[in-house]
PDB file of C-alpha atoms in Angstrom:
ATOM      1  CA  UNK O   1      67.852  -9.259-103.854  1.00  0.00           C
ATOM      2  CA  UNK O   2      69.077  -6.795-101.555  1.00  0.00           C
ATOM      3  CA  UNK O   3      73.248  -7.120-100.146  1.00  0.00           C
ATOM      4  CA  UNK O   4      73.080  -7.809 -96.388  1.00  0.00           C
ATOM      5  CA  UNK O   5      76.037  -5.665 -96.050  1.00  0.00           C
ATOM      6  CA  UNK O   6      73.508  -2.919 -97.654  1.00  0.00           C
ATOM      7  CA  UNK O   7      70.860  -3.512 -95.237  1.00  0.00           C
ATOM      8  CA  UNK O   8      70.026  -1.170 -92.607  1.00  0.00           C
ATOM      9  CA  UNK O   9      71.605  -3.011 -89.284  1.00  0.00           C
ATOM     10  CA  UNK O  10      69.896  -3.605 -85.535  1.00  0.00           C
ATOM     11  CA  UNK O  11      72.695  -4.503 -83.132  1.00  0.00           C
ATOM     12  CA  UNK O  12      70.946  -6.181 -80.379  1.00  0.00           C
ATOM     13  CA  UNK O  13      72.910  -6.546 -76.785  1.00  0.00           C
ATOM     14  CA  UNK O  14      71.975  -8.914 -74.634  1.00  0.00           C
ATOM     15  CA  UNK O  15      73.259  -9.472 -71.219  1.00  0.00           C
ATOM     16  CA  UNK O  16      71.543 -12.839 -69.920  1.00  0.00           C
ATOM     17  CA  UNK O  17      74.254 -16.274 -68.966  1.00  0.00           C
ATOM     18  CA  UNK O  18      71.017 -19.034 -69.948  1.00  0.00           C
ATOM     19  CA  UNK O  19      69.891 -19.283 -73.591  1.00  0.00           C
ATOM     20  CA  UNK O  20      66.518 -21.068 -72.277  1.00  0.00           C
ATOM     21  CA  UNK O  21      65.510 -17.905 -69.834  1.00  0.00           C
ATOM     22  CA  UNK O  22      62.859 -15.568 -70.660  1.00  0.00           C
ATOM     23  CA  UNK O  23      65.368 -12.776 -71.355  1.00  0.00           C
ATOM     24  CA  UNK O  24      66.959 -14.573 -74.043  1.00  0.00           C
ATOM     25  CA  UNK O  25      63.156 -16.075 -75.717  1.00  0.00           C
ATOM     26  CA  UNK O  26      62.401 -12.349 -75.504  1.00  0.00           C
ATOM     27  CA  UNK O  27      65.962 -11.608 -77.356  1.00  0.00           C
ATOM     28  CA  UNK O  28      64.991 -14.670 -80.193  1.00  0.00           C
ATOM     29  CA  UNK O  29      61.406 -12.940 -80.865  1.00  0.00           C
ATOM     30  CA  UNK O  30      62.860  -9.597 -80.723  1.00  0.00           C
ATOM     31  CA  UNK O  31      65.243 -10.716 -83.349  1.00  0.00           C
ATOM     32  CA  UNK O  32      62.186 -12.696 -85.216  1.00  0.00           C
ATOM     33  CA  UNK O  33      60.966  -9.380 -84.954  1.00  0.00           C
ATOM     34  CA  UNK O  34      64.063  -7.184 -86.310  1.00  0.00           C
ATOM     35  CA  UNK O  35      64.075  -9.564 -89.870  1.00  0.00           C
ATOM     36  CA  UNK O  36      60.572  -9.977 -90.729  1.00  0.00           C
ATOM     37  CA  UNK O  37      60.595  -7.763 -93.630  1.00  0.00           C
ATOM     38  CA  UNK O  38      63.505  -9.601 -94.891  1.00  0.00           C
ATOM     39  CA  UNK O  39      65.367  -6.328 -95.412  1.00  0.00           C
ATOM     40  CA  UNK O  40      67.101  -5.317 -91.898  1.00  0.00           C
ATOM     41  CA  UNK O  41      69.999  -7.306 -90.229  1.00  0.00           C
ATOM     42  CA  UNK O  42      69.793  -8.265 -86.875  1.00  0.00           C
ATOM     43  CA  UNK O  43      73.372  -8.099 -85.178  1.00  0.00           C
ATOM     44  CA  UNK O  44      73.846 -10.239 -81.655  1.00  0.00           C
ATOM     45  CA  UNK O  45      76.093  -9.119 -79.260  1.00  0.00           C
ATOM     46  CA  UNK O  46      75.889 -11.730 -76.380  1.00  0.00           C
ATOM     47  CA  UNK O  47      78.256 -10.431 -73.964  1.00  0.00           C
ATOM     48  CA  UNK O  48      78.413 -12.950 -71.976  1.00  0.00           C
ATOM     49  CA  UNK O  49      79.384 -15.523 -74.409  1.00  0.00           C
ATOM     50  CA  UNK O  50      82.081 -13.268 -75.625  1.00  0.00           C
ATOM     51  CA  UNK O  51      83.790 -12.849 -72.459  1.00  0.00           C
ATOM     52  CA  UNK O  52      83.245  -8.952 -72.454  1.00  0.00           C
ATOM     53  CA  UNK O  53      85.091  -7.859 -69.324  1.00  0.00           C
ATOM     54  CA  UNK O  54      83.345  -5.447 -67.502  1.00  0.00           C
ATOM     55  CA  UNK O  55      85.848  -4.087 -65.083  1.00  0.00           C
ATOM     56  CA  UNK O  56      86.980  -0.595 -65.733  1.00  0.00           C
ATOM     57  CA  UNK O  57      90.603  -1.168 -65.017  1.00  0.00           C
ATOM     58  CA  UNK O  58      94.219   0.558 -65.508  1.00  0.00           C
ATOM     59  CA  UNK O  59      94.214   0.586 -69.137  1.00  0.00           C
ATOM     60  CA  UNK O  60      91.071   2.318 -69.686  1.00  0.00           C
ATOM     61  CA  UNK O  61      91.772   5.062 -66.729  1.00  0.00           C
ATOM     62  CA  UNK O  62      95.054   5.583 -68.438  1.00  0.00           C
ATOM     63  CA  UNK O  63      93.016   6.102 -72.116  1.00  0.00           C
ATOM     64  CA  UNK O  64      91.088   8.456 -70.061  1.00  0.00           C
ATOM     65  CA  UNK O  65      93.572  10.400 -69.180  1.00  0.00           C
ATOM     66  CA  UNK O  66      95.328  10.585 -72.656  1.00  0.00           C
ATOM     67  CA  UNK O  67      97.985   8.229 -71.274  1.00  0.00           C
ATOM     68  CA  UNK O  68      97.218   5.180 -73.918  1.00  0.00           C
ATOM     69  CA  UNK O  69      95.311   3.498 -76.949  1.00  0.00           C
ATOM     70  CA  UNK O  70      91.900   2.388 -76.361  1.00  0.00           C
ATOM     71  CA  UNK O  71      91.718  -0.627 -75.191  1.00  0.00           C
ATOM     72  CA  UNK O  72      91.153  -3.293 -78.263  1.00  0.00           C
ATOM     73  CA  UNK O  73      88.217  -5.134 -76.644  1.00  0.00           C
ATOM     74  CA  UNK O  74      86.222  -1.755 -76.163  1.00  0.00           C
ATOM     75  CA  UNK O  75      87.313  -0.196 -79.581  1.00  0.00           C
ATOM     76  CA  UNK O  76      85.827  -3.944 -80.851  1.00  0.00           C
ATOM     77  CA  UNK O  77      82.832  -2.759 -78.919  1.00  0.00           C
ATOM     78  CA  UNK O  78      82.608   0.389 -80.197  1.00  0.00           C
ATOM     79  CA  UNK O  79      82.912  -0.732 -84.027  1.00  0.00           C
ATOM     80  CA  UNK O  80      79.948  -2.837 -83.464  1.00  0.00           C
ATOM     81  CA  UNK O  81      78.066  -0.162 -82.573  1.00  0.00           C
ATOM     82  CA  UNK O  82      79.318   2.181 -85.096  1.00  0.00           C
ATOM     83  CA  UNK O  83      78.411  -0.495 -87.707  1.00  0.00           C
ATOM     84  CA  UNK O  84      74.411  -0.414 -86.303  1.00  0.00           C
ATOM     85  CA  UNK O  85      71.720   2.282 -86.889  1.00  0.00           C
ATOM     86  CA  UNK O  86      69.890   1.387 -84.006  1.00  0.00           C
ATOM     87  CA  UNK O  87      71.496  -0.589 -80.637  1.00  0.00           C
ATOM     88  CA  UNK O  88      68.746  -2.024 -78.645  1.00  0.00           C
ATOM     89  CA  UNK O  89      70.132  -3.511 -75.473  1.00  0.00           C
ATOM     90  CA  UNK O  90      68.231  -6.250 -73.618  1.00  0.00           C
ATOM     91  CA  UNK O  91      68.904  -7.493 -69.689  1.00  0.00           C
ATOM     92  CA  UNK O  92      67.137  -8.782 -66.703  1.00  0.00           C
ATOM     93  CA  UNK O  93      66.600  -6.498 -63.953  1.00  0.00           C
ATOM     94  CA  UNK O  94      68.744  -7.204 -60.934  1.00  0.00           C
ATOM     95  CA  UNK O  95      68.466  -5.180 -57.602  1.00  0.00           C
ATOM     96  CA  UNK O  96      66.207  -2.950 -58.945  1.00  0.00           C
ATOM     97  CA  UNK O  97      69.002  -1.893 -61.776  1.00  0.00           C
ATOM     98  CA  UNK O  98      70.807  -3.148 -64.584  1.00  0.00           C
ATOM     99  CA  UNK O  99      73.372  -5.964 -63.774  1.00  0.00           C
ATOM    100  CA  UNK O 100      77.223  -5.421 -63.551  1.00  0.00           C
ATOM    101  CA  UNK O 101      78.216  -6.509 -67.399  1.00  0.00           C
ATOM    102  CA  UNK O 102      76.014  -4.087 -68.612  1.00  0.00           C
ATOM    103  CA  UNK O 103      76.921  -1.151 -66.416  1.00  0.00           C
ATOM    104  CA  UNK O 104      80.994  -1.884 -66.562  1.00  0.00           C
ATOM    105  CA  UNK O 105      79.395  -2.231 -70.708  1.00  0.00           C
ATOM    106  CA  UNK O 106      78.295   1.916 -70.614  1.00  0.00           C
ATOM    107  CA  UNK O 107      81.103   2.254 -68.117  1.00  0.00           C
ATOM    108  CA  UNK O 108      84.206   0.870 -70.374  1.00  0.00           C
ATOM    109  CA  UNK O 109      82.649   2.009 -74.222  1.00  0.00           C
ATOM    110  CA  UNK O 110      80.357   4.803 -73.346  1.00  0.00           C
ATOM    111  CA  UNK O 111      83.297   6.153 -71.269  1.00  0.00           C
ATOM    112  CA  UNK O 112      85.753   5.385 -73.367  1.00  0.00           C
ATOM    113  CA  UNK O 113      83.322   7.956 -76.283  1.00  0.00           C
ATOM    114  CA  UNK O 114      83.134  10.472 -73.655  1.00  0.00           C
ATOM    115  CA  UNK O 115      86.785  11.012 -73.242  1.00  0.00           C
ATOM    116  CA  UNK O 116      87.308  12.113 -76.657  1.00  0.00           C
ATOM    117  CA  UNK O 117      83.952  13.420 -77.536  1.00  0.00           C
ATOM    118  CA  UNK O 118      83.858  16.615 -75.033  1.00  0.00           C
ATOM    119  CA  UNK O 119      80.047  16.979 -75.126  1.00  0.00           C
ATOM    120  CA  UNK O 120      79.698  16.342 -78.837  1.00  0.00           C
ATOM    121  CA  UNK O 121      77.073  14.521 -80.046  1.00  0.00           C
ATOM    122  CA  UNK O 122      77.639  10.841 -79.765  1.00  0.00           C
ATOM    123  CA  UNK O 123      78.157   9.086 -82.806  1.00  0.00           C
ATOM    124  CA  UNK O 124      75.715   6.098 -81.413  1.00  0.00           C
ATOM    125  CA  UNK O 125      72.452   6.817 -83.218  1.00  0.00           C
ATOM    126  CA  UNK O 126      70.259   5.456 -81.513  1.00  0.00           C
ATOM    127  CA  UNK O 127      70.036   3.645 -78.118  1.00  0.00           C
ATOM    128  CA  UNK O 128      66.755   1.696 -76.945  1.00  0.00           C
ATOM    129  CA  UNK O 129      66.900  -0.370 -73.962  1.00  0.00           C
ATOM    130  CA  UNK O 130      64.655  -3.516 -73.157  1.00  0.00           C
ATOM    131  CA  UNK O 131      64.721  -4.249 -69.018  1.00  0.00           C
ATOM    132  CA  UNK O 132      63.000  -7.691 -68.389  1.00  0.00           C
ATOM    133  CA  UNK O 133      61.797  -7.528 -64.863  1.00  0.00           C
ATOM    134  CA  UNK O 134      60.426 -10.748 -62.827  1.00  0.00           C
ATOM    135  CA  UNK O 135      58.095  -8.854 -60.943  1.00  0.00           C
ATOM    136  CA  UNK O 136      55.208  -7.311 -61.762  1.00  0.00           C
ATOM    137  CA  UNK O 137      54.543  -3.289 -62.984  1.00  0.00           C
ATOM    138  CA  UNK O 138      52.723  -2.529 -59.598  1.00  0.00           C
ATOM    139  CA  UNK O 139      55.261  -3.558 -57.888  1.00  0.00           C
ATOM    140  CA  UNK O 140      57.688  -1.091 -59.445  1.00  0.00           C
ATOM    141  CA  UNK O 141      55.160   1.622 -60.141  1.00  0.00           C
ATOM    142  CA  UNK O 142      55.260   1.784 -56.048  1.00  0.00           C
ATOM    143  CA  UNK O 143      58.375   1.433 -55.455  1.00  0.00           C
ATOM    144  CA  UNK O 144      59.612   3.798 -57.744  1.00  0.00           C
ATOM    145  CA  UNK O 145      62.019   1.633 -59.548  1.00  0.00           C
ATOM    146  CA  UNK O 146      60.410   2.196 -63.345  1.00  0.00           C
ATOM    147  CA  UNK O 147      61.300   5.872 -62.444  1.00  0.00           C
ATOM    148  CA  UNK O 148      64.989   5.158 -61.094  1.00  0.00           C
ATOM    149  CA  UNK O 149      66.313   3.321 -63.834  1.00  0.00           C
ATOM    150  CA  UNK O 150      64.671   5.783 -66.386  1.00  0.00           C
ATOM    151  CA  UNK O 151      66.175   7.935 -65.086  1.00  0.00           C
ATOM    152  CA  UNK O 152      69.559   6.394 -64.680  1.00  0.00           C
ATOM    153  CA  UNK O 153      69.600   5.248 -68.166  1.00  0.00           C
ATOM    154  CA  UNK O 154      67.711   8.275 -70.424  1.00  0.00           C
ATOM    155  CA  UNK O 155      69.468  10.803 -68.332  1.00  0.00           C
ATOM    156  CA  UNK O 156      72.702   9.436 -66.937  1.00  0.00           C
ATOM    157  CA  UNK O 157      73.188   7.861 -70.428  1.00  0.00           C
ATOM    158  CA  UNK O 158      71.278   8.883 -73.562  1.00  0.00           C
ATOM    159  CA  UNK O 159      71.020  12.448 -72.766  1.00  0.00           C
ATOM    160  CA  UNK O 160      74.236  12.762 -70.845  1.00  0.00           C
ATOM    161  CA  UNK O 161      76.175  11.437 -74.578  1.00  0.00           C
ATOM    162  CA  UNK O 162      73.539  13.487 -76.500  1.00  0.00           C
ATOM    163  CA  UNK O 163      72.182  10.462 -78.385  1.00  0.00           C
ATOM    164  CA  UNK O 164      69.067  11.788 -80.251  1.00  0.00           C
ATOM    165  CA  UNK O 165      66.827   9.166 -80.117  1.00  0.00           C
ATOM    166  CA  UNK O 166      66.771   6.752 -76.870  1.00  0.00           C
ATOM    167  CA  UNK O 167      64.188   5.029 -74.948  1.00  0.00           C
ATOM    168  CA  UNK O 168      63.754   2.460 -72.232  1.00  0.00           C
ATOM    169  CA  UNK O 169      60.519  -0.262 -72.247  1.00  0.00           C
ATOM    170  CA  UNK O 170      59.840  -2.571 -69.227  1.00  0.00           C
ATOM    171  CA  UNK O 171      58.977  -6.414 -69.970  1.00  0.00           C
ATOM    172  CA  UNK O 172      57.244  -7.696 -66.382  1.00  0.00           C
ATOM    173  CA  UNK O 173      56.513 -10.838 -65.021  1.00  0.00           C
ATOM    174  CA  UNK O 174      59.154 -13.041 -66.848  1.00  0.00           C
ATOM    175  CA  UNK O 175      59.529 -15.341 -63.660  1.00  0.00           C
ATOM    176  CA  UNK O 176      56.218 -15.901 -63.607  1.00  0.00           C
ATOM    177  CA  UNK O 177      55.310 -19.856 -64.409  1.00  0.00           C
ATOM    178  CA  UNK O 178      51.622 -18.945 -66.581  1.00  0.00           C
ATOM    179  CA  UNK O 179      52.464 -19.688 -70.198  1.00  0.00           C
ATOM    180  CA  UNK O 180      50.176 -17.214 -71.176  1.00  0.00           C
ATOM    181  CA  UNK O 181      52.194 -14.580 -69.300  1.00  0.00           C
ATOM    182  CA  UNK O 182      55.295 -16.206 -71.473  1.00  0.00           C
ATOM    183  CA  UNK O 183      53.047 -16.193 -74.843  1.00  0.00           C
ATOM    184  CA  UNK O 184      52.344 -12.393 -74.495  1.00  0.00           C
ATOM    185  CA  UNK O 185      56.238 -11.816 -73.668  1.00  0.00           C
ATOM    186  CA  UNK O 186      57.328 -13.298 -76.654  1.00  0.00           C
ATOM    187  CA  UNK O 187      54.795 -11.462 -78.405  1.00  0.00           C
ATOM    188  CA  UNK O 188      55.984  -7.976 -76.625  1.00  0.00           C
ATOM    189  CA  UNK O 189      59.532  -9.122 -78.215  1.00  0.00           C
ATOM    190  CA  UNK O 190      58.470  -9.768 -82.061  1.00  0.00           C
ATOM    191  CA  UNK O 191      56.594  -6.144 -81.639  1.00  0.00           C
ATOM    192  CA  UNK O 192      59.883  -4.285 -80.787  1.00  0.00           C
ATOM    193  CA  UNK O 193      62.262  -5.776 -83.205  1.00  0.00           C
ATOM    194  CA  UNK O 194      59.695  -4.870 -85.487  1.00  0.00           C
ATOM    195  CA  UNK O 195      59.688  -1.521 -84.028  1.00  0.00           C
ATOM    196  CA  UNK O 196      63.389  -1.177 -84.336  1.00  0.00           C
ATOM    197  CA  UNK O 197      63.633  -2.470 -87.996  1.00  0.00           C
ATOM    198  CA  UNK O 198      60.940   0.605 -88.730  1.00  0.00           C
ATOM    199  CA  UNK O 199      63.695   2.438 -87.268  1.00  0.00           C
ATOM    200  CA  UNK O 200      66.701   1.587 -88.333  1.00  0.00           C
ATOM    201  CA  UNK O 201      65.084   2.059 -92.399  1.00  0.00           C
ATOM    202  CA  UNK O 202      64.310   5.386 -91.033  1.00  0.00           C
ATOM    203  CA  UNK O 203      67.807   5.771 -89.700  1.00  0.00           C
ATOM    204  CA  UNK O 204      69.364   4.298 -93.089  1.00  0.00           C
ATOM    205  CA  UNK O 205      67.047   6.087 -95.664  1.00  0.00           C
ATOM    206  CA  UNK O 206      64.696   9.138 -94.188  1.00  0.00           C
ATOM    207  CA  UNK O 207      63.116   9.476 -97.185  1.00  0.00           C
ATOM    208  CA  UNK O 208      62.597   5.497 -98.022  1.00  0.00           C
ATOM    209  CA  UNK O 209      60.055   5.041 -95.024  1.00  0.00           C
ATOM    210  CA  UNK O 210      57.012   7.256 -95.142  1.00  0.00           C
TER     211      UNK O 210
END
């Protein structure tokens, strides 16, 4: 029997204030999907729930600036993701974008990296994002939005802390009320967290996944 604390680890962040909305049956399957081979641990990070403030206040301008510590709820932040070989994070789309807690989330920790880091290599492995839109892919294929917030996040983020391995994947039509819709979303879930557990064994042991 293998020791959890042994195990390679999938931190999954989800940003979502209802437990019974499709973001968070997407965030169950995913995590279904994370432990099926009994051999990966699936780490929640419910930021909501936790109170995670997202405002980028005094005390992390004055970190910036070499003024102070870190602040203690970011460091917390950042030892969670330290502890995880891959970090998927999950949220709705709002306005076309990612809402506020996750921004002032990449804002507060991913900041708080870059201060100190100075272009190194961030010491995040690896960073896949899950963006659960209500509307359909046409409708954002048009409008250009699957390209914005690829661009925000891949570039902006991933690239701009040099994380090596980052991606973005777009879940559509979660408002809609057809449970097949809702069957094949949950089924989109289970096949990235068992995407992510193929990569986190990768991450943990290159040479123990072939």
């Amino acid at each position: 029997m293998t020791n959890e604390s042994s195990r390679p680890k999938v931190m999954l962040v989800v940003a979502h204030p209802d437990h019974d909305s499709a973001t968070w049956a997407i965030a169950r399957a995913i995590e279904q999907g994370i432990e099926s081979d009994g051999n990966t641990t699936a780490i929640i990070n419910d930021l909501v729930a936790s109170g995670f403030d997202p405002v980028y206040r005094k005390a992390d301008l004055a970190h910036h600036r070499g003024l102070s510590e870190l602040p203690a709820d970011v460091r917390h932040e950042q030892e969670l993701l330290e502890s995880a070989d891959v970090t998927v994070v999950l949220f709705p789309v709002y306005w076309w974008s990612m809402p506020a807690l996750v921004k002032g989330w990449f804002d507060r920790v991913f900041g708080a990296y870059d201060d100190v880091s100075h272009g190194s290599p961030s010491v995040v492995k690896q960073l896949h994002l899950v963006a659960s839109a209500g509307l359909g892919e046409g409708t954002f294929a048009r409008h250009g939005y699957k390209t914005a917030l690829t661009t925000q996040t891949m570039h902006g983020i991933a690239d701009y802390s040099q994380i090596g391995d980052s991606s973005i994947e777009f879940l559509y039509d979660t408002e809609s009320k057809d449970s097949a819709v809702h069957e094949r979303l949950i089924a989109q879930g289970y096949t990235i967290g068992v995407a992510m557990a193929q990569r986190a064994h990768l991450a943990y042991d290159p040479v123990a996944v072939q």
